[in-house]
XYZ file of C-alpha atoms in Angstrom:
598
model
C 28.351 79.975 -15.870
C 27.493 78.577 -12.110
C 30.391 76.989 -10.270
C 30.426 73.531 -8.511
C 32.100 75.303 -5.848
C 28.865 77.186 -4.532
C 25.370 77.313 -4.646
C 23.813 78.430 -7.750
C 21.857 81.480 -6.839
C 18.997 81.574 -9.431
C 16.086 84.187 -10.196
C 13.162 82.874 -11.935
C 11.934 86.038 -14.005
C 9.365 87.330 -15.850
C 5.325 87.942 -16.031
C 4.677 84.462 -15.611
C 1.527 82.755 -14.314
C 3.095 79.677 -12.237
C -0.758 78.921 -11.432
C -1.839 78.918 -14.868
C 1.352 77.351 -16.259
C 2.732 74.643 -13.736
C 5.987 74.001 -15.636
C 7.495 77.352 -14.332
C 6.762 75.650 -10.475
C 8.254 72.562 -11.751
C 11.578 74.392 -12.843
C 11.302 76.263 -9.291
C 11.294 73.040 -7.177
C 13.583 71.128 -9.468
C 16.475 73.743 -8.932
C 15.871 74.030 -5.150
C 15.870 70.101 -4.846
C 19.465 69.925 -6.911
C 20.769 72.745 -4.695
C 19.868 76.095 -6.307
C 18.874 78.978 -4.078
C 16.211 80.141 -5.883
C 14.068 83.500 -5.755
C 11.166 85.240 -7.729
C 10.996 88.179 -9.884
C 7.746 88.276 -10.729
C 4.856 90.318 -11.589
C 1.809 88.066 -13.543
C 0.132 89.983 -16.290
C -3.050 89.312 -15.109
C -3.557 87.739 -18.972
C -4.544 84.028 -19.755
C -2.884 82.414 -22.549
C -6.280 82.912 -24.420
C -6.055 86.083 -23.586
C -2.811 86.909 -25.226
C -3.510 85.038 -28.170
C -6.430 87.811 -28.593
C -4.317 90.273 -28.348
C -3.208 89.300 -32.055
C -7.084 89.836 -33.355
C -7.505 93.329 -32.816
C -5.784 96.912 -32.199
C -7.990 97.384 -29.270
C -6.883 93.773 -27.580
C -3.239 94.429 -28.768
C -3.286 97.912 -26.562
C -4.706 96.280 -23.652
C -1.483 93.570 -23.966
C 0.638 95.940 -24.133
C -0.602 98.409 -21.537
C -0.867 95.106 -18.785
C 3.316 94.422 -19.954
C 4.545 97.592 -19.591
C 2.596 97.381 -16.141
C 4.450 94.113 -15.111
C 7.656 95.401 -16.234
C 7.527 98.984 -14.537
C 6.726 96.650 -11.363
C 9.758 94.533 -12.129
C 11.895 96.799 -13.156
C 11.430 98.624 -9.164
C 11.727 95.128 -7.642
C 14.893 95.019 -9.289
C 16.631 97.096 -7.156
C 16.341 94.503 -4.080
C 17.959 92.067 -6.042
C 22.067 91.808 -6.285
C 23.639 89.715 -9.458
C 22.533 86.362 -9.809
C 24.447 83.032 -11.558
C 21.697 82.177 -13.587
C 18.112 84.398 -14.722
C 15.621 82.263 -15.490
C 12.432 83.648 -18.049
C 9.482 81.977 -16.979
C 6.454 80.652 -19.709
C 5.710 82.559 -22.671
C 8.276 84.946 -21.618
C 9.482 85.753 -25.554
C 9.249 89.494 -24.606
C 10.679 89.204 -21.129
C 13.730 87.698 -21.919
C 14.835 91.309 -23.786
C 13.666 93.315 -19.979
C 15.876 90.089 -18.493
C 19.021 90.870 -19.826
C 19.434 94.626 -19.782
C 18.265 94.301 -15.743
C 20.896 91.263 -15.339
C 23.747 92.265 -18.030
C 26.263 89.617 -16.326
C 23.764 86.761 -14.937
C 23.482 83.386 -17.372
C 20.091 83.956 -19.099
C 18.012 81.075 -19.404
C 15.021 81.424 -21.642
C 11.877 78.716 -20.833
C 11.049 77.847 -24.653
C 8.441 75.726 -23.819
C 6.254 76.619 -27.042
C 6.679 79.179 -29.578
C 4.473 82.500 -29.997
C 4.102 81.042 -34.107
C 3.010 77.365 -33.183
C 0.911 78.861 -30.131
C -1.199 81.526 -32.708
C -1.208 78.480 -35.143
C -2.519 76.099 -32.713
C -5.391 78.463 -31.760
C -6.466 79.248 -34.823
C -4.810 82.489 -36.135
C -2.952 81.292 -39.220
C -2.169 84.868 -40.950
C 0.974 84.788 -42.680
C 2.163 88.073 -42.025
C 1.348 87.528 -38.289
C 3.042 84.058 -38.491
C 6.228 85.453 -39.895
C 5.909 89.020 -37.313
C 5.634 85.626 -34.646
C 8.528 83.653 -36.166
C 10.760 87.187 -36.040
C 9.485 87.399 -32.019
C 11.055 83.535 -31.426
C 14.005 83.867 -33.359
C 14.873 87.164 -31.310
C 13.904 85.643 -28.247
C 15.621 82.441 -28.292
C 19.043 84.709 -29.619
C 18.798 86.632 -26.753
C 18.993 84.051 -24.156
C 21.917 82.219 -22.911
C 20.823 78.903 -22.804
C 17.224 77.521 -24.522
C 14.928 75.036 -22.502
C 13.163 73.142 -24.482
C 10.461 70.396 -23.599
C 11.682 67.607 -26.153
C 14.519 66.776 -28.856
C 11.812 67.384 -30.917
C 11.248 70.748 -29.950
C 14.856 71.187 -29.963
C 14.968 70.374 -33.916
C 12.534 73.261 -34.908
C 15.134 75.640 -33.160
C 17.638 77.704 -35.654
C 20.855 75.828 -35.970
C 22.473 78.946 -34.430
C 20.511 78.173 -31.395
C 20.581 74.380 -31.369
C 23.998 74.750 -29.752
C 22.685 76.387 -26.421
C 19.443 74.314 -26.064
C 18.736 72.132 -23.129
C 16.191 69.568 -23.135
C 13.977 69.646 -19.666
C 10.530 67.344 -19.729
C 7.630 69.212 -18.672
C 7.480 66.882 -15.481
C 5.119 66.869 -12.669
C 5.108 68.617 -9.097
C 5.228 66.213 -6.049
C 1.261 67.539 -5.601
C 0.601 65.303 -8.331
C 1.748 62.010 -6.570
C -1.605 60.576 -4.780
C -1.632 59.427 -1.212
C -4.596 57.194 -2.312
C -6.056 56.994 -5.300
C -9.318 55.823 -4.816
C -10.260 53.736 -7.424
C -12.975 51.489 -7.404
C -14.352 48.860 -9.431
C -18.056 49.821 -10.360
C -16.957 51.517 -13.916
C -13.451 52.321 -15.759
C -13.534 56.215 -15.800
C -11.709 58.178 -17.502
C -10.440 61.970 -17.075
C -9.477 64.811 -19.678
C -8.430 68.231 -18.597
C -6.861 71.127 -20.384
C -7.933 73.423 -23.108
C -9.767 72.659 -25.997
C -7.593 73.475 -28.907
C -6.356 71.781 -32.455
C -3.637 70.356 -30.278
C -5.716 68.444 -27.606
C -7.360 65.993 -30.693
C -10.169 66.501 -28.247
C -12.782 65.784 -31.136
C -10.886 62.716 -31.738
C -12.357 62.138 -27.670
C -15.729 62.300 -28.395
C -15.548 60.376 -31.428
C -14.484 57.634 -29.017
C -17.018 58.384 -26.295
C -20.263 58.283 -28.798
C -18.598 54.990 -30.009
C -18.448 53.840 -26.033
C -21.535 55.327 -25.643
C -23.456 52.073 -24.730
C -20.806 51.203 -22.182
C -22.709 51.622 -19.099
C -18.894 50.732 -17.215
C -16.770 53.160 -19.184
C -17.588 56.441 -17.410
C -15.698 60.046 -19.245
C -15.130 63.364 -17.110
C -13.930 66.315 -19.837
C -12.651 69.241 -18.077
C -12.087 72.568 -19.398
C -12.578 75.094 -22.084
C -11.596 76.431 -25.348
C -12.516 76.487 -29.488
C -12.660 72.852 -29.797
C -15.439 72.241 -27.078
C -18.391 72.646 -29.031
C -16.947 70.319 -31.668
C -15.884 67.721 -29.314
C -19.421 67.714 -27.800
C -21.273 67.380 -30.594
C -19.064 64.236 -31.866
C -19.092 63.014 -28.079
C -23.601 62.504 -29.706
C -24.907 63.483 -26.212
C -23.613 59.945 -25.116
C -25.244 59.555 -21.233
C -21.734 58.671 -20.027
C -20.181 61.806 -19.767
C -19.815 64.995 -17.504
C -18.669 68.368 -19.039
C -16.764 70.550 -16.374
C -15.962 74.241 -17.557
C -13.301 74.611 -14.651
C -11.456 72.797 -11.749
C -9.435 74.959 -9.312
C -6.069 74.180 -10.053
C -5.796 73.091 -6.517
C -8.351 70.729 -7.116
C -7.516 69.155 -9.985
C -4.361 66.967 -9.045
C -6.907 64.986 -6.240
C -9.595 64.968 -9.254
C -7.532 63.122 -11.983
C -5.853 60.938 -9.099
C -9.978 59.642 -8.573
C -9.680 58.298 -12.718
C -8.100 55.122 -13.495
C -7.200 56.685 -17.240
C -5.729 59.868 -18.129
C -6.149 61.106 -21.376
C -3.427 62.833 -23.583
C -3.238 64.485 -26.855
C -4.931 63.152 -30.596
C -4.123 65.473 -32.897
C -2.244 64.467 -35.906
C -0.432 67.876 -36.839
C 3.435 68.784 -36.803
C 3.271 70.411 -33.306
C 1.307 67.011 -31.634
C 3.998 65.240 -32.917
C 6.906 66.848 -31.284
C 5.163 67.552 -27.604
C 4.646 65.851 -24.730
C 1.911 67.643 -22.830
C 1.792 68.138 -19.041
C -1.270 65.974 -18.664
C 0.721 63.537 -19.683
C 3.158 63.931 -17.142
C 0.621 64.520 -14.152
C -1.659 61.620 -14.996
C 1.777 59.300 -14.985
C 2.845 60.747 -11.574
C -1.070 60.508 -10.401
C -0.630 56.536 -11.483
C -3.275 56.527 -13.798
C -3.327 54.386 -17.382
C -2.431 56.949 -19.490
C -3.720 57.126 -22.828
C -1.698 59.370 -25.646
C -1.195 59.556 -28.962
C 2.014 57.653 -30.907
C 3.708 60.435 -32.028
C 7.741 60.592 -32.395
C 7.949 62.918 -29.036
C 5.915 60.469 -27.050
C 7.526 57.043 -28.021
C 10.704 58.586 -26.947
C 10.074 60.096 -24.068
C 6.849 58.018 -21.942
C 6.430 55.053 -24.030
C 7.168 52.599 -20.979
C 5.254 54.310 -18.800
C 1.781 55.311 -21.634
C -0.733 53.465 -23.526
C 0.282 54.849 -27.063
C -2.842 54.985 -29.968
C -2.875 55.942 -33.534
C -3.444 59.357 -33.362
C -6.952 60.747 -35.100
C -8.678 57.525 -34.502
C -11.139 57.424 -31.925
C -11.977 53.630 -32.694
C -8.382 52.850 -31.692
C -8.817 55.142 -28.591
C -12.379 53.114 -27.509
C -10.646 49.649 -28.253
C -7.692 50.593 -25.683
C -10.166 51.834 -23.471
C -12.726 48.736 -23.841
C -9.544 46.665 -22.935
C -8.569 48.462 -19.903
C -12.031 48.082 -18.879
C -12.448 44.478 -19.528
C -9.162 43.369 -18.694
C -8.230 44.200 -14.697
C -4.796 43.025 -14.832
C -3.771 45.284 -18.346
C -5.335 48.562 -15.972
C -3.775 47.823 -12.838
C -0.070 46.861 -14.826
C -0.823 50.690 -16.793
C -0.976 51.603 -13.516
C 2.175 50.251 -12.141
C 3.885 51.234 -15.659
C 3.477 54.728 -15.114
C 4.308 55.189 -11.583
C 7.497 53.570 -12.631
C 8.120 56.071 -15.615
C 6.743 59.160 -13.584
C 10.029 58.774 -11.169
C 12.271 60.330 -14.518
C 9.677 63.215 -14.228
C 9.784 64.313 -11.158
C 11.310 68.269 -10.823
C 14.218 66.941 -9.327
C 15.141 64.513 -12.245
C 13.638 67.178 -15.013
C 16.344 69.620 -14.024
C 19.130 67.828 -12.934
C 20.648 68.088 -16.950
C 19.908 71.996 -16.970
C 21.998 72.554 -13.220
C 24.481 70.239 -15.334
C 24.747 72.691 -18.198
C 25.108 75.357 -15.990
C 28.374 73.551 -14.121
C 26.874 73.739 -10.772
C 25.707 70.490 -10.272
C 26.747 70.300 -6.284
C 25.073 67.181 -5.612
C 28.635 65.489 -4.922
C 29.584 62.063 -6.000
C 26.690 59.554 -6.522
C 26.126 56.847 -3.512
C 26.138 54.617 -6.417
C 29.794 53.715 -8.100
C 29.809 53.953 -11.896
C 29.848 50.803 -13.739
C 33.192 48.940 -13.941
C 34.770 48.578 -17.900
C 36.690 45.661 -19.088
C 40.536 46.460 -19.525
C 40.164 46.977 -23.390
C 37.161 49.308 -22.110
C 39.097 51.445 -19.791
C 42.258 51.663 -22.493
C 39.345 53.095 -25.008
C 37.940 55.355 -22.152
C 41.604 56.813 -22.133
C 41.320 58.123 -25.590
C 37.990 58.584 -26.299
C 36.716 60.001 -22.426
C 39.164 63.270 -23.245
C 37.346 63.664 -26.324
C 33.772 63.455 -25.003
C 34.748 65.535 -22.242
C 36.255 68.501 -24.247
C 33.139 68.898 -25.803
C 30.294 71.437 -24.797
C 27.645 69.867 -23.120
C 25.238 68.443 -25.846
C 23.330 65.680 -27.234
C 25.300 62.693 -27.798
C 23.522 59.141 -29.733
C 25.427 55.687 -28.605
C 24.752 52.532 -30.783
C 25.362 49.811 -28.944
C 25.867 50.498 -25.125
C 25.681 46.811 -23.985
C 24.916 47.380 -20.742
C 25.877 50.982 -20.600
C 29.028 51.284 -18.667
C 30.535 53.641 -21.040
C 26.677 55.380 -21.385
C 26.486 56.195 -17.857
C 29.825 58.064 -18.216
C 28.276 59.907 -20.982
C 25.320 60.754 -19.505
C 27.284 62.762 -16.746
C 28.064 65.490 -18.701
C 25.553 64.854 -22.229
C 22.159 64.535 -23.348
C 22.383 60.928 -23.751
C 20.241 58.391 -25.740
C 21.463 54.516 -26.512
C 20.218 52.104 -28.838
C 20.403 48.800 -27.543
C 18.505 46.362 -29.393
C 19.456 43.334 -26.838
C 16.609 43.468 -24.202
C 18.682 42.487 -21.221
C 21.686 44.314 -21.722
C 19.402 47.585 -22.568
C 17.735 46.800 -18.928
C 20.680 47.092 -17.415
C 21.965 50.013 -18.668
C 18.424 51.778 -18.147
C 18.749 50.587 -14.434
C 22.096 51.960 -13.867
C 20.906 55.256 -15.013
C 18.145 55.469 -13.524
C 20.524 54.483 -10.195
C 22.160 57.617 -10.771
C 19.369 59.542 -11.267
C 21.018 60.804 -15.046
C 18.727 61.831 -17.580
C 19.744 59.675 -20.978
C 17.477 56.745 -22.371
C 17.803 53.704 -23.751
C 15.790 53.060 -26.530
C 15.625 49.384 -28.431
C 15.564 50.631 -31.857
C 16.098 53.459 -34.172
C 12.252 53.017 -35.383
C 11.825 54.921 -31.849
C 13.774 58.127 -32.899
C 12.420 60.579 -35.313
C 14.750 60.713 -38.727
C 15.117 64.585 -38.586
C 16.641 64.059 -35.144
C 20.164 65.320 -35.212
C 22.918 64.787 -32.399
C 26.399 66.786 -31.688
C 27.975 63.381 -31.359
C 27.296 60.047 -32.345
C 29.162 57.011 -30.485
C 29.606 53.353 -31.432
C 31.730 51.437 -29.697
C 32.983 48.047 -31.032
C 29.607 48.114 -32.909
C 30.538 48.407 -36.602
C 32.214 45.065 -37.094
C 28.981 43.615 -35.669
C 27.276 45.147 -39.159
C 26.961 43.242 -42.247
C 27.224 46.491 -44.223
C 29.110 48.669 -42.497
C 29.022 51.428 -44.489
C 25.430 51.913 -44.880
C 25.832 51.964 -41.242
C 28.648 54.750 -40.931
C 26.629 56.715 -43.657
C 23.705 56.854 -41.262
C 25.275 57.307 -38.648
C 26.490 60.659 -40.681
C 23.335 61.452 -40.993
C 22.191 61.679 -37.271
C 25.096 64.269 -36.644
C 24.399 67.585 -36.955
C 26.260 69.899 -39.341
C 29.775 70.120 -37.139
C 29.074 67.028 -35.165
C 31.530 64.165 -34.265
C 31.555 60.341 -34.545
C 33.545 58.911 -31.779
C 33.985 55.124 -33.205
C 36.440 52.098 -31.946
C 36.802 49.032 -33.769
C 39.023 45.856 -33.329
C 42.180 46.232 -35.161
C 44.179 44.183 -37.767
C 42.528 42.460 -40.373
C 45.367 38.929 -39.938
C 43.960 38.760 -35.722
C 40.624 37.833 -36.312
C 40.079 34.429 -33.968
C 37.704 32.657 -31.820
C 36.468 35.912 -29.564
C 35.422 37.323 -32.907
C 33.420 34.964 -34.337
C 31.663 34.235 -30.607
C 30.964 37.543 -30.195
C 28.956 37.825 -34.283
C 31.932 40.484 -35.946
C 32.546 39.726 -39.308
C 35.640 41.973 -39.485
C 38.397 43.596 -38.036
C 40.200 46.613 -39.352
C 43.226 47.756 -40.682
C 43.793 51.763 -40.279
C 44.024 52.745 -43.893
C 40.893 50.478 -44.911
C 38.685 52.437 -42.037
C 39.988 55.512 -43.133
C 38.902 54.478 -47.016
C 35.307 53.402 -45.249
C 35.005 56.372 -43.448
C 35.530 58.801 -45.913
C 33.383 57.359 -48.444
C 30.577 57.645 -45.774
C 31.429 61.293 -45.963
C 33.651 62.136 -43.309
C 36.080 64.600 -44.323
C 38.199 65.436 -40.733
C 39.696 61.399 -39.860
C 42.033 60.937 -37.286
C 42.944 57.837 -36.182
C 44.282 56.549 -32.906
C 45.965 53.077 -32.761
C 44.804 51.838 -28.340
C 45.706 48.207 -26.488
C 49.037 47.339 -26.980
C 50.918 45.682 -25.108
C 47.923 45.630 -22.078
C 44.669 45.107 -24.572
C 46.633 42.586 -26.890
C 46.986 40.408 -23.535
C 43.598 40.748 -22.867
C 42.362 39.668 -25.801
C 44.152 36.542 -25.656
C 42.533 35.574 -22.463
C 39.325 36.594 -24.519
C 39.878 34.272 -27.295
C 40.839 31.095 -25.121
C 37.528 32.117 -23.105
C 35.429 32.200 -26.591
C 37.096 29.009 -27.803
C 36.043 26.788 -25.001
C 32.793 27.998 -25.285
C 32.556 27.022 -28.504
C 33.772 24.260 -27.942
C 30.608 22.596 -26.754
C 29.207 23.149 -30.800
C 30.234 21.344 -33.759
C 33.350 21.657 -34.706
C 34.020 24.259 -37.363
C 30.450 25.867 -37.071
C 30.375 29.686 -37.003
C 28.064 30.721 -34.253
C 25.072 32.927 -35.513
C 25.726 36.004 -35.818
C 22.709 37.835 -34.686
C 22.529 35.347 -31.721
C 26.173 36.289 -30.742
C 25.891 40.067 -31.666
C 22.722 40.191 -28.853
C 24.587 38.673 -26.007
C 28.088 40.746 -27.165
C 27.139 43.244 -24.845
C 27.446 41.138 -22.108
C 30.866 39.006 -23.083
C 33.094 38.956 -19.881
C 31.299 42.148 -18.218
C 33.498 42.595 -15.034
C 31.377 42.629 -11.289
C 31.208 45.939 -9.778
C 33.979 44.509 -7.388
C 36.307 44.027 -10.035
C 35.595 47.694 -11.102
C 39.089 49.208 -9.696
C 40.887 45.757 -10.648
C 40.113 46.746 -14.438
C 41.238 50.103 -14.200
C 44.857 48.794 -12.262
C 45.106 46.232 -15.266
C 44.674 48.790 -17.690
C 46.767 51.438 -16.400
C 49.115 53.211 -18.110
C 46.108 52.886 -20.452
């Protein structure tokens, strides 16, 4: 692919609409602001995306598609010529047909296809639910998404709809939000809460969900609703809105327009709908309303309590009652609106084009950004003798999605995140604060997440790390089993635990394990969790045995301030483990010394 050595030259391809379809400007600006010289290839069909969902509905439609893309692609096909060989080709929005033109134009360039929804879940979502043309659709996608090089996908949820052929070249890249988005003043006043929807009116959108909520608001003189847009749903959505007084249709707001428009609202509203797709997306209103600093109002699906939860309001989805109590709340409650507010500003800064792209110019190796101004985290001395061993292995790997239970305070997670998709589950609030900020320092794309509850089940990882975790587990192999079960088929579970069963002591039992391990019994464990492939690799000594006895004096005088003889609670301990003897970031090359030859 790209090398670090160079720019990444980069065409962005295809019969795109970047006005209609602001995610292929977002890509655009994201690559140029991580390096990228980027240029254009395009020639716009002229078609909305209603359009070319009519083209399914009749012969005489499907012509008239098909006449306007053998148009575009005559047109790119002579623009062509100007063009030398790019790193890295890059098919634009809906571009399931454009990918094929992409790679006989650009047989040697990285193709990167923009999978940002399917041509089956787009027909489905508007309406046309034919089986043959669902399965003609399904053929389109599969081809499309074989084709290309790499996938971009908007979600991990996304990403699990994908063929498990394709799963291994997928990239995850948020929708995000243009810096046109970001108000210079928002303009808010106090007179009435008012609240913005824009987009198109489809199954999706839960719109009728909306105007449930409104007719339910309806006697709210200070709860104000603008709806903007079009599409199959409006009708429905008005006639459930009751003709409430409160409300101001809009058929259309120049795209130009619009970011200023929403910026005037103090809520943005997402998505309602309680079907498969709703569940897996994040829409771009989403996005814009969070970098426009508005409340933003969604539905709790899966995708969005992964992805915006901090920075969103999240409501039941299909119930407008829920919708009008957030809303009634917001209105009657300044300090919950203006602390929305601040939320999603906050969240917005992970959506920005810059930090949307910056794990896609990592999958392509050209990430020429240099070193970060920020130093990674310092590890302990048992933590940089693990890093030895298990650092290689993480590194040798493709780039992928990798899972990390327990991070602590993400020292190794940061590391992770440098090359991986990353996602921790910290349950400890502080330490999982910490290692959110140091990510977010170095502008890296993993999360931290408190709980499982906030990951869908069918999620699936290439790697799943846990890191002096499993001791911390009552039932550890209920644990290791589903921790199996997040891999996907192929995937690897990069585990440490504290050896030898006759050395458990007073750092232990501080610290809430209620084990350590002797080789052959964690081999037993982990193949009657269903690993097959074991390998074992005995780390610390003599350096990490040393260690460990300064540990244990440390943890006994600690305890030493309890009752004599009284085990320290477990869950207590196992919260604030993280955080046991953490070195300062001044100590950070100290560690290493101590630990070297690791």
């Amino acid at each position: 692919m790209g090398s670090g050595n160079k720019q990444l030259s980069v065409v962005l391809f295809g019969s795109y609409d970047a006005g209609l379809h602001p995610r292929v400007a977002v890509l655009r600006d994201g690559l140029e602001a991580n390096g990228a010289d980027v240029r254009e290839l395009n020639a716009p069909l002229g078609l909305t995306t209603a359009d070319k969902v009519a083209a399914a509905s009749s012969a005489r439609r499907a012509i008239g598609f098909l006449l306007a893309t053998a148009r575009s692609w005559m047109k790119l096909i002579r623009r062509r010529r100007g063009i030398g060989r790019p790193d890295v080709v890059v098919v634009g929005y809906l571009g399931h047909l454009d990918v094929h033109l992409a790679a006989l134009l650009f047989p040697r360039s990285v193709i990167v296809l923009d999978h940002l929804v399917s041509l089956s879940d787009t027909m489905r979502d508007r309406g046309l639910g034919r089986s043959w043309l669902q399965r003609l659709l399904g053929v389109a996608d599969r081809a499309a998404t074989a084709q290309a090089d790499l996938v971009v996908v908007d979600t991990g949820y996304h990403e699990e709809t994908l063929p498990p052929a394709v799963c291994d070249k997928a990239v995850v890249v948020p929708v995000g939000a243009r810096a046109e988005w970001v108000p210079d003043d928002p303009g808010h006043s106090d007179d009435a809460l008012r609240v913005v929807f824009f987009g198109l009116y489809t199954p999706l959108q839960g719109a009728s969900v909306i105007g449930e909520a409104i007719s339910l608001l309806a006697g709210r003189d200070d709860i104000r609703f603008t709806m903007v847009g079009s599409g199959q749903d409006l009708d429905r959505t008005k006639q459930a809105a009751s003709g409430s007084p409160n409300v101001e249709w809009l058929d259309w707001v120049d795209s130009g327009e619009l970011p200023a428009l929403v910026a005037g609202h103090d809520v943005c509203l997402g998505i309602f709908d309680t079907g498969d797709k709703a569940a897996r997306v994040v829409p771009t209103k989403v996005y814009q309303g969070l970098a426009a600093g508005c409340a933003v109002v969604t539905g709790d699906t899966p995708a969005a309590r992964y992805d915006v939860a901090d920075g969103a309001i999240l409501v039941e989805t299909g119930n407008p009652k829920a919708l009008a109590d957030v809303l009634e709340e917001l209105r009657d409650d300044p300090s919950a609106l203006l602390a929305a507010g601040v939320a999603a500003r906050e969240a917005s800064q992970r959506f920005t084009p810059s930090a949307a792209t910056a794990v896609l110019i990592r999958r392509l190796g050209a990430d020429n950004s240099g070193p970060s101004s920020v130093p990674l985290p310092p590890l302990t001395v048992s933590a940089w003798l693990r890093w030895d061993v298990v650092g290689p292995v993480l590194e040798s790997m493709p780039p992928g999605s990798v899972l990390e239970f327990g991070p602590g305070e993400g020292a190794v997670g940061v590391r992770i995140a440098q090359r991986h998709q990353y996602l921790g589950v910290e349950p400890s609030d502080s330490a999982g604060a910490v290692a959110a900020a140091r990510l977010d320092q170095r502008n890296l794309s993993g999360r931290i997440v408190s709980s499982t509850d906030q990951i869908e089940a069918s999620r699936r990882f290439d790697a799943v790390c846990a890191f002096e975790v499993l001791e911390h587990i009552e039932d550890d192999l209920a644990a290791l089993r589903d921790w199996a079960g997040r891999l996907r088929p192929g995937g690897t579970l990069v585990l440490s635990v504290p050896a030898g069963t006759e050395r458990m002591a007073a750092a232990d039992h501080f610290v809430g394990h209620y084990r350590r391990y002797d080789a052959a019994d964690l081999e037993a464990l982990l193949r009657a969790a269903g690993f097959e492939d074991v390998c074992l690799t005995h780390i610390g000594f003599p350096v990490g045995y040393a260690a460990e006895t300064v540990r244990n004096a440390v943890a006994s005088r600690r305890m030493s301030g309890g009752a004599r003889g009284e085990e320290p609670d477990k869950e207590v301990s196992s919260a604030s483990s993280g955080s046991f003897l953490q070195p300062p970031a001044l100590l950070g090359k100290a560690t290493a010394a101590a630990a070297w030859p690791g």
